[in-house]
PDB file of C-alpha atoms in Angstrom:
ATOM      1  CA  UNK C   1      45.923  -5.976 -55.404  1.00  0.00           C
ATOM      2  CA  UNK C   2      43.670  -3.140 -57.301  1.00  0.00           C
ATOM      3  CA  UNK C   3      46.808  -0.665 -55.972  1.00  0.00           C
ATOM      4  CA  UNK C   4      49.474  -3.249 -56.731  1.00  0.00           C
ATOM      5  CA  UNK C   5      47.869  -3.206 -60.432  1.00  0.00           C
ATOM      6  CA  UNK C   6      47.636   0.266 -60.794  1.00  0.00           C
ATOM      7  CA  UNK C   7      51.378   0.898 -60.248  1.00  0.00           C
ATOM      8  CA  UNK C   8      52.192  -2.054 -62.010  1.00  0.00           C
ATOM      9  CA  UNK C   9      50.688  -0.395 -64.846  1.00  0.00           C
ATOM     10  CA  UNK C  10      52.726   2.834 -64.103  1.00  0.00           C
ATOM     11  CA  UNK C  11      55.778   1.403 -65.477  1.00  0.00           C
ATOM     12  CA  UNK C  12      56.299   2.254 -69.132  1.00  0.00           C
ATOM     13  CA  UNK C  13      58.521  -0.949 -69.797  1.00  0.00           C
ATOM     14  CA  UNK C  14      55.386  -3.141 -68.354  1.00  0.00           C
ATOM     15  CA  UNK C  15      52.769  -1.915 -70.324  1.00  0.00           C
ATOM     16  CA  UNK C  16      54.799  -1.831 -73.494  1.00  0.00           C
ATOM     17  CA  UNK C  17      55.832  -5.553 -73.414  1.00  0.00           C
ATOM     18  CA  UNK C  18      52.320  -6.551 -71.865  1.00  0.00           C
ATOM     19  CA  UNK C  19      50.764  -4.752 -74.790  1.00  0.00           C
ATOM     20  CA  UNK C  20      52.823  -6.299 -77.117  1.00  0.00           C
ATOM     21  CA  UNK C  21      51.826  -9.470 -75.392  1.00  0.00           C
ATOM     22  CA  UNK C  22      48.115  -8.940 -75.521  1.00  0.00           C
ATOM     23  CA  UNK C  23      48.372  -7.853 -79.551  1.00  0.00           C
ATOM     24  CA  UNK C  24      50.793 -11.273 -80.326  1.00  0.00           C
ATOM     25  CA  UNK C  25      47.796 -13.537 -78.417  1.00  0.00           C
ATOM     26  CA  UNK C  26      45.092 -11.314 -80.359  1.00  0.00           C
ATOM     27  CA  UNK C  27      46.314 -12.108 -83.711  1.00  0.00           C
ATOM     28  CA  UNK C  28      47.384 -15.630 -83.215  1.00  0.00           C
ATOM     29  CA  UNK C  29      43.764 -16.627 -82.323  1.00  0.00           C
ATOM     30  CA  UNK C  30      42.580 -14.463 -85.302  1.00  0.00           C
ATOM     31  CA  UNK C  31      45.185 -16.344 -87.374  1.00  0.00           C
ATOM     32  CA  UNK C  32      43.718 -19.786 -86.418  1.00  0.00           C
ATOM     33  CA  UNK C  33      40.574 -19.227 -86.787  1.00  0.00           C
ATOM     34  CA  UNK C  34      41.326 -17.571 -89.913  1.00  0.00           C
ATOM     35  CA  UNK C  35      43.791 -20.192 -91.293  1.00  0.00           C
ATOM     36  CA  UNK C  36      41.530 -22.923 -90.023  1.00  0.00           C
ATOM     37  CA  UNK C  37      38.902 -21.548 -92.440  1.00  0.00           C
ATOM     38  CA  UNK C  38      41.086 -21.492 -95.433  1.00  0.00           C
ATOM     39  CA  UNK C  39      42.552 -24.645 -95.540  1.00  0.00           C
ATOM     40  CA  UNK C  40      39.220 -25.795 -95.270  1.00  0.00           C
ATOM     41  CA  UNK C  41      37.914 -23.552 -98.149  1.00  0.00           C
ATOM     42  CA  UNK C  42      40.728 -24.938-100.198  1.00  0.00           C
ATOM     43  CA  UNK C  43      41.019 -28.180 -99.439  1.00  0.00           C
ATOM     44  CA  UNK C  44      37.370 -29.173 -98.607  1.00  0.00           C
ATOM     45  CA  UNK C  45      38.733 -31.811 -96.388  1.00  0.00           C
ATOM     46  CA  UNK C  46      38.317 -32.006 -92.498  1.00  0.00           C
ATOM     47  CA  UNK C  47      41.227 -34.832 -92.614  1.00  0.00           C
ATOM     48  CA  UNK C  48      43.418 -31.981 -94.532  1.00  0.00           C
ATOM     49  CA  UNK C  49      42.687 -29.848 -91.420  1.00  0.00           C
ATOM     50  CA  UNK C  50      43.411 -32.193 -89.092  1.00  0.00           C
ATOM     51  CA  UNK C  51      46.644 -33.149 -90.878  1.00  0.00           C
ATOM     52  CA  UNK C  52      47.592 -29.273 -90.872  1.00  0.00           C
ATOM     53  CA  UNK C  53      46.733 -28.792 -87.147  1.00  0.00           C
ATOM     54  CA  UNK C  54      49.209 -32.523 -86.436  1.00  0.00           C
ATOM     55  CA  UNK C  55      51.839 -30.593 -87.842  1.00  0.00           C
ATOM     56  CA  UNK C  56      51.574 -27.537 -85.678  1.00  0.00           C
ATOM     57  CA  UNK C  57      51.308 -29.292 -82.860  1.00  0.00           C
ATOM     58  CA  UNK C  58      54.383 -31.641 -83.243  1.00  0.00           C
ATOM     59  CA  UNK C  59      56.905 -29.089 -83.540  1.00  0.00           C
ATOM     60  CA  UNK C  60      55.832 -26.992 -80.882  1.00  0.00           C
ATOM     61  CA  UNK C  61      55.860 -30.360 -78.328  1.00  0.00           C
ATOM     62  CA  UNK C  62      59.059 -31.480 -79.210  1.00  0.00           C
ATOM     63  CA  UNK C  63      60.750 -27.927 -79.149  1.00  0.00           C
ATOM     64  CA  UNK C  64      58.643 -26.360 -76.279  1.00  0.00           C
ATOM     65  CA  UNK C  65      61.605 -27.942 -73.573  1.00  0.00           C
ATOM     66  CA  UNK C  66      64.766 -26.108 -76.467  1.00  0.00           C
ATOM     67  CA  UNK C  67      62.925 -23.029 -76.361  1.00  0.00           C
ATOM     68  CA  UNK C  68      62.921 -22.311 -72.826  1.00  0.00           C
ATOM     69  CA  UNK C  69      66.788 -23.647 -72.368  1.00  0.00           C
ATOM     70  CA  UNK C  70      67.014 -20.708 -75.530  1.00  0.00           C
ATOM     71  CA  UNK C  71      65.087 -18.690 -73.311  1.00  0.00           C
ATOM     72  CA  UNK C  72      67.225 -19.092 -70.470  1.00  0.00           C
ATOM     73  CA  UNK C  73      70.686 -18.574 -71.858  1.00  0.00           C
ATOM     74  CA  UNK C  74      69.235 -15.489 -73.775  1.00  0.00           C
ATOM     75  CA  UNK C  75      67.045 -12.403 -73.597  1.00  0.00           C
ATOM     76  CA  UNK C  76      63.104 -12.874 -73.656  1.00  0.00           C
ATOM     77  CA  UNK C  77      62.362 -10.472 -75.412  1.00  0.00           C
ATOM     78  CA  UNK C  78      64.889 -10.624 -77.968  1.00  0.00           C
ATOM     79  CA  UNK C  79      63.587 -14.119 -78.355  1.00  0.00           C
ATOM     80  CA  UNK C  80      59.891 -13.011 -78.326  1.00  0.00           C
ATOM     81  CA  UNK C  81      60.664 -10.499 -81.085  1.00  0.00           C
ATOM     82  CA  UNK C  82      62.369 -13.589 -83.497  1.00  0.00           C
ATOM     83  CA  UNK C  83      59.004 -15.480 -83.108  1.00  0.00           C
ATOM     84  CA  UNK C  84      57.105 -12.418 -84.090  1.00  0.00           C
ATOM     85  CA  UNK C  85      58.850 -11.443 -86.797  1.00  0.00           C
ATOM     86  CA  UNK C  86      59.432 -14.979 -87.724  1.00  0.00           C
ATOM     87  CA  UNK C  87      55.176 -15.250 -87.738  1.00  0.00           C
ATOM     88  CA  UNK C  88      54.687 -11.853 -89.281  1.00  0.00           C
ATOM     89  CA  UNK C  89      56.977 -13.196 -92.175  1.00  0.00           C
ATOM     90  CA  UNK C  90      54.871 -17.015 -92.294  1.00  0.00           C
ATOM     91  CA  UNK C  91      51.477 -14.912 -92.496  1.00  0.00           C
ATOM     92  CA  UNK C  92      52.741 -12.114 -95.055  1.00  0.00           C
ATOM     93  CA  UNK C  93      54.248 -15.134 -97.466  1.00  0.00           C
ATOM     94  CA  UNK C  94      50.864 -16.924 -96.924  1.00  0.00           C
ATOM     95  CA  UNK C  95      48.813 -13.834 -97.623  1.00  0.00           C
ATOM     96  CA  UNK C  96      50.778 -13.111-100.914  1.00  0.00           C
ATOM     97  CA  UNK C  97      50.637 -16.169-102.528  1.00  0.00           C
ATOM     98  CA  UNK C  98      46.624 -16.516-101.520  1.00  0.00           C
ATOM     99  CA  UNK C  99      46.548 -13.008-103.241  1.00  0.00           C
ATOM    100  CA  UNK C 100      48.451 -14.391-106.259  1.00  0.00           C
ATOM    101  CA  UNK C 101      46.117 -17.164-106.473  1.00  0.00           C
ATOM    102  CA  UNK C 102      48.730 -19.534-106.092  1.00  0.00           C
ATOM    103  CA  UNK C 103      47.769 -21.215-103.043  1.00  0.00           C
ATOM    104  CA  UNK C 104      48.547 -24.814-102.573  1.00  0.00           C
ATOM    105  CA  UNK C 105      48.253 -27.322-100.104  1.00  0.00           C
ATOM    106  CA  UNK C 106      51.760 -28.483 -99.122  1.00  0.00           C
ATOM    107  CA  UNK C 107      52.319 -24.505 -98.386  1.00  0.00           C
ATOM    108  CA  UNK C 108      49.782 -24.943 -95.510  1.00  0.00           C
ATOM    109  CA  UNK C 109      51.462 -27.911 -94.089  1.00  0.00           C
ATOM    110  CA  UNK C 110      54.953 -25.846 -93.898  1.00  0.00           C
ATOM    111  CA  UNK C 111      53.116 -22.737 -92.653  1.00  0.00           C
ATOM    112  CA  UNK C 112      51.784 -25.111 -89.648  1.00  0.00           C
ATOM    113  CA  UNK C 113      54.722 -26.565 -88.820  1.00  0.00           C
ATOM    114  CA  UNK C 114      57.136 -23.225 -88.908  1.00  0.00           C
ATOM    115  CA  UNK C 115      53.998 -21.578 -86.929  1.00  0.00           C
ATOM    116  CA  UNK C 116      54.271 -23.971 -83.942  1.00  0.00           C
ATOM    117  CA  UNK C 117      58.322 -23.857 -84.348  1.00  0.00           C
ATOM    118  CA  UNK C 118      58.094 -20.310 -83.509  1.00  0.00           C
ATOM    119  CA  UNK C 119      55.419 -21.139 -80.909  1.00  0.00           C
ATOM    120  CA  UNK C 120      57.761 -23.542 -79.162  1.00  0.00           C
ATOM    121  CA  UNK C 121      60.303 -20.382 -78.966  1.00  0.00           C
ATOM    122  CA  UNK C 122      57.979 -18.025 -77.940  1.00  0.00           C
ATOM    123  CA  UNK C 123      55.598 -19.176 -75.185  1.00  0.00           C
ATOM    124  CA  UNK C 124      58.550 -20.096 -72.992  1.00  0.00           C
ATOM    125  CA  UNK C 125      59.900 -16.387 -73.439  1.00  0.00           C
ATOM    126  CA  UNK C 126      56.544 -14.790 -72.667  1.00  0.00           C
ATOM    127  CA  UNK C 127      56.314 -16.852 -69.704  1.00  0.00           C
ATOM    128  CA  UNK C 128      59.664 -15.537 -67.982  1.00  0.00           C
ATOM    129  CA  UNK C 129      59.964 -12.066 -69.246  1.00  0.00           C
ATOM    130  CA  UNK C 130      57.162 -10.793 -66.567  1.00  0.00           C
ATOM    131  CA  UNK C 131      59.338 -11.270 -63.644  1.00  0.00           C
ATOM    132  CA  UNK C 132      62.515  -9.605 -64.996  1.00  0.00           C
ATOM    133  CA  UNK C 133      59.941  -6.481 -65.213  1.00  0.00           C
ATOM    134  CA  UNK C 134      58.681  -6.086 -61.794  1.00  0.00           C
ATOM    135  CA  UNK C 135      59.937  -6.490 -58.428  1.00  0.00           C
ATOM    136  CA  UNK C 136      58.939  -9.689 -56.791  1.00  0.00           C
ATOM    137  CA  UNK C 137      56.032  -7.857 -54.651  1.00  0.00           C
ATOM    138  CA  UNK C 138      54.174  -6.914 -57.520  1.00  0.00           C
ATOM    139  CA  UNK C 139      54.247  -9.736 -59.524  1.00  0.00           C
ATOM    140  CA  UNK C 140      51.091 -11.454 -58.404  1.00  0.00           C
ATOM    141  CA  UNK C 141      49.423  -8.118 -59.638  1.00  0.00           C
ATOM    142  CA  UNK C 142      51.567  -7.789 -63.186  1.00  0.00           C
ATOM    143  CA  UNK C 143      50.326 -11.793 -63.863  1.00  0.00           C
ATOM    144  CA  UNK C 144      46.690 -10.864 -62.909  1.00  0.00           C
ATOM    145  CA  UNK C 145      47.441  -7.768 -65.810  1.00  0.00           C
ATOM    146  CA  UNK C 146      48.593 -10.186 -68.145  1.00  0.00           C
ATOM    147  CA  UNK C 147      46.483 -12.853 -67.764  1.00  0.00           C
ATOM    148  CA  UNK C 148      43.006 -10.401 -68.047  1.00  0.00           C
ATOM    149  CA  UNK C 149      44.385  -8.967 -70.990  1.00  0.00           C
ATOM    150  CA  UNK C 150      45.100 -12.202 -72.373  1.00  0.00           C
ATOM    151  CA  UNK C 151      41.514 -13.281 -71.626  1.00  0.00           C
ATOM    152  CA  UNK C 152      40.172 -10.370 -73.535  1.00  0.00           C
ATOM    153  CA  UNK C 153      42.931 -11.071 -76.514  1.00  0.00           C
ATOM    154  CA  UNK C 154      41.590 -15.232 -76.461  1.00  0.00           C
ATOM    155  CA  UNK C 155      38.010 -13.612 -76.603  1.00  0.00           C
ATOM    156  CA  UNK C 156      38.424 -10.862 -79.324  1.00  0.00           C
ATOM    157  CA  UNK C 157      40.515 -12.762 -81.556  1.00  0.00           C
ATOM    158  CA  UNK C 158      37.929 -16.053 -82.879  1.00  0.00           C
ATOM    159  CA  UNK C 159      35.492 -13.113 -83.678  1.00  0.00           C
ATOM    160  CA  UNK C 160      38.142 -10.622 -85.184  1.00  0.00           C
ATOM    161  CA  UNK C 161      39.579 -13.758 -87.165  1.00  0.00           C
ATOM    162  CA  UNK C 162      35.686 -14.686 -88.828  1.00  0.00           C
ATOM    163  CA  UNK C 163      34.711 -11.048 -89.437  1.00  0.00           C
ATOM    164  CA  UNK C 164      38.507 -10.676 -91.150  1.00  0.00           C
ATOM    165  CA  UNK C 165      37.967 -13.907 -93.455  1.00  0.00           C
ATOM    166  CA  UNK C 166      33.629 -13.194 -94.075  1.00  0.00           C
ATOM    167  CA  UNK C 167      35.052  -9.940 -95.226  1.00  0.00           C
ATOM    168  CA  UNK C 168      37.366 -11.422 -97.676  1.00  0.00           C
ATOM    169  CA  UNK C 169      35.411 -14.148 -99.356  1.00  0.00           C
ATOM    170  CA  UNK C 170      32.913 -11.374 -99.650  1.00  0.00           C
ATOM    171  CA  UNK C 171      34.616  -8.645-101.233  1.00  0.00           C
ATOM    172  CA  UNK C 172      36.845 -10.993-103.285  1.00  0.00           C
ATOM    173  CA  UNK C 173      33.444 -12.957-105.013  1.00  0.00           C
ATOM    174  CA  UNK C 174      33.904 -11.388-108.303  1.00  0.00           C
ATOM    175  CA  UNK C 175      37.561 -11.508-108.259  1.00  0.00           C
ATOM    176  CA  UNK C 176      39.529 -13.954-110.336  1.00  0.00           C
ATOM    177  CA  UNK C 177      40.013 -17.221-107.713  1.00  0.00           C
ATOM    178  CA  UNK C 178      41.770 -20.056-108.068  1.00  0.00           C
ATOM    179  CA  UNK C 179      40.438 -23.155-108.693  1.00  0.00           C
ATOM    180  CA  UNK C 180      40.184 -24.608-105.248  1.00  0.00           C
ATOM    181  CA  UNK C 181      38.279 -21.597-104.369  1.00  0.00           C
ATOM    182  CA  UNK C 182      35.790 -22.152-106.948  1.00  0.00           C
ATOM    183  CA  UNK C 183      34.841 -24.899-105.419  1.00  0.00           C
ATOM    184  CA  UNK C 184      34.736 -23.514-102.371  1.00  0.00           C
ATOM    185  CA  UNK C 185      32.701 -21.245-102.904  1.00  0.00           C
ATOM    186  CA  UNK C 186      29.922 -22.343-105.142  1.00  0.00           C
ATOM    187  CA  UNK C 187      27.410 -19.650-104.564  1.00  0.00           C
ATOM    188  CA  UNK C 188      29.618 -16.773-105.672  1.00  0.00           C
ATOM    189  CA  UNK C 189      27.770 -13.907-107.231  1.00  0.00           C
ATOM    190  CA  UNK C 190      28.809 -12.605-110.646  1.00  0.00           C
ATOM    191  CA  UNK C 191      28.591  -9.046-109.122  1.00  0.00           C
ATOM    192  CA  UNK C 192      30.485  -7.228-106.476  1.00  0.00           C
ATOM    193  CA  UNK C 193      28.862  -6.582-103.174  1.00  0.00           C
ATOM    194  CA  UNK C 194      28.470  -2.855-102.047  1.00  0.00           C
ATOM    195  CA  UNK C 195      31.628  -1.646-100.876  1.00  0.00           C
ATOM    196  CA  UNK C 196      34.130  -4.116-102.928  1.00  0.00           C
ATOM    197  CA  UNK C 197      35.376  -3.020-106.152  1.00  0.00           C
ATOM    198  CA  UNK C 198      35.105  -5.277-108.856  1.00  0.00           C
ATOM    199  CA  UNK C 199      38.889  -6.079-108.778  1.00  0.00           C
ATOM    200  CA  UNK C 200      38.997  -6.152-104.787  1.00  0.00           C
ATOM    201  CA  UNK C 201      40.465  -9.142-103.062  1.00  0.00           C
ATOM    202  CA  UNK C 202      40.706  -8.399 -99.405  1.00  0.00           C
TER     203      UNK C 202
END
């Protein structure tokens, strides 16, 4: 298996989807714990969260079954690449209007549900792209690949998502928040902290 691994590894194609792979799973479990954090911060409501995480969940179980027929009657990784763009786009909309101060709740409900949309589309895709990569002998080996890095990714990404949002509501204390955040943040200092200019949001 360790030499099945190793030339598994060999193969360019391999480690550039599998790395892709490992990044996508990295940032979607920063992204939850992240956006888990923020609609809380906004909303102050567990039953908001809850609400948000229903509507995640719903499209992603009721498309899960299209996406793989999708999957099936076209490339992967063509369809892997929609669903990240498709997510870059959701969390690059949702960072500028949080920038902008114009945050609002219904915008987290639409962000859920077009998060577990692209979910449906992509999990299916990542699931059937390894064996159009490597010949049949080494795919026990190229899963084990996947699957550690994946591990690692599920591991790293909680922590990467807290340190990413600590570092925000830190550096962004004496910036100009909206009202929601106010509340949210009752203890915020007048001053900047060491590092954050006075203007810094992020």
């Amino acid at each position: 298996m360790h030499w099945a691994s190793g030339r598994v590894l060999h193969d360019r194609t391999f480690r550039t989807v599998t790395g892709g792979e490992v990044l996508s799973v990295l940032g979607d479990c920063a992204y939850q714990v992240a956006f888990a954090w923020l609609v809380l911060s906004v909303s102050g409501s567990a039953v908001t969260l809850a609400a948000v995480i229903i509507c995640n969940l719903v499209p992603n179980g009721l498309l899960i079954l299209v996406g793989g027929a999708v999957t099936d009657r076209w490339s992967p990784s063509h369809v892997m690449l929609c669903s990240h763009l498709s997510r870059g786009l959701l969390v690059s909309g949702l960072c500028a209007v949080m920038l902008t101060g114009s945050v609002r709740i219904w915008q987290f409900y639409a962000v859920a549900a077009a998060f577990g949309l692209a979910d449906a589309f992509f999990w299916p895709a990542s699931g059937s792209i390894v064996p159009l990569l490597v010949d049949a002998g080494d795919l026990p080996a190229a899963n084990a690949v996947v699957a550690a890095g994946e591990q690692v990714a599920m591991f790293a990404g909680p922590l990467l998502g807290g340190a990413v949002m600590a570092a925000f509501w830190r550096c962004s204390a004496s910036a100009s928040p909206t009202p929601a955040m106010s509340r949210s943040r009752p203890g915020s200092r007048s001053a900047p902290p060491p590092g954050c200019s006075a203007g810094s949001t992020a």
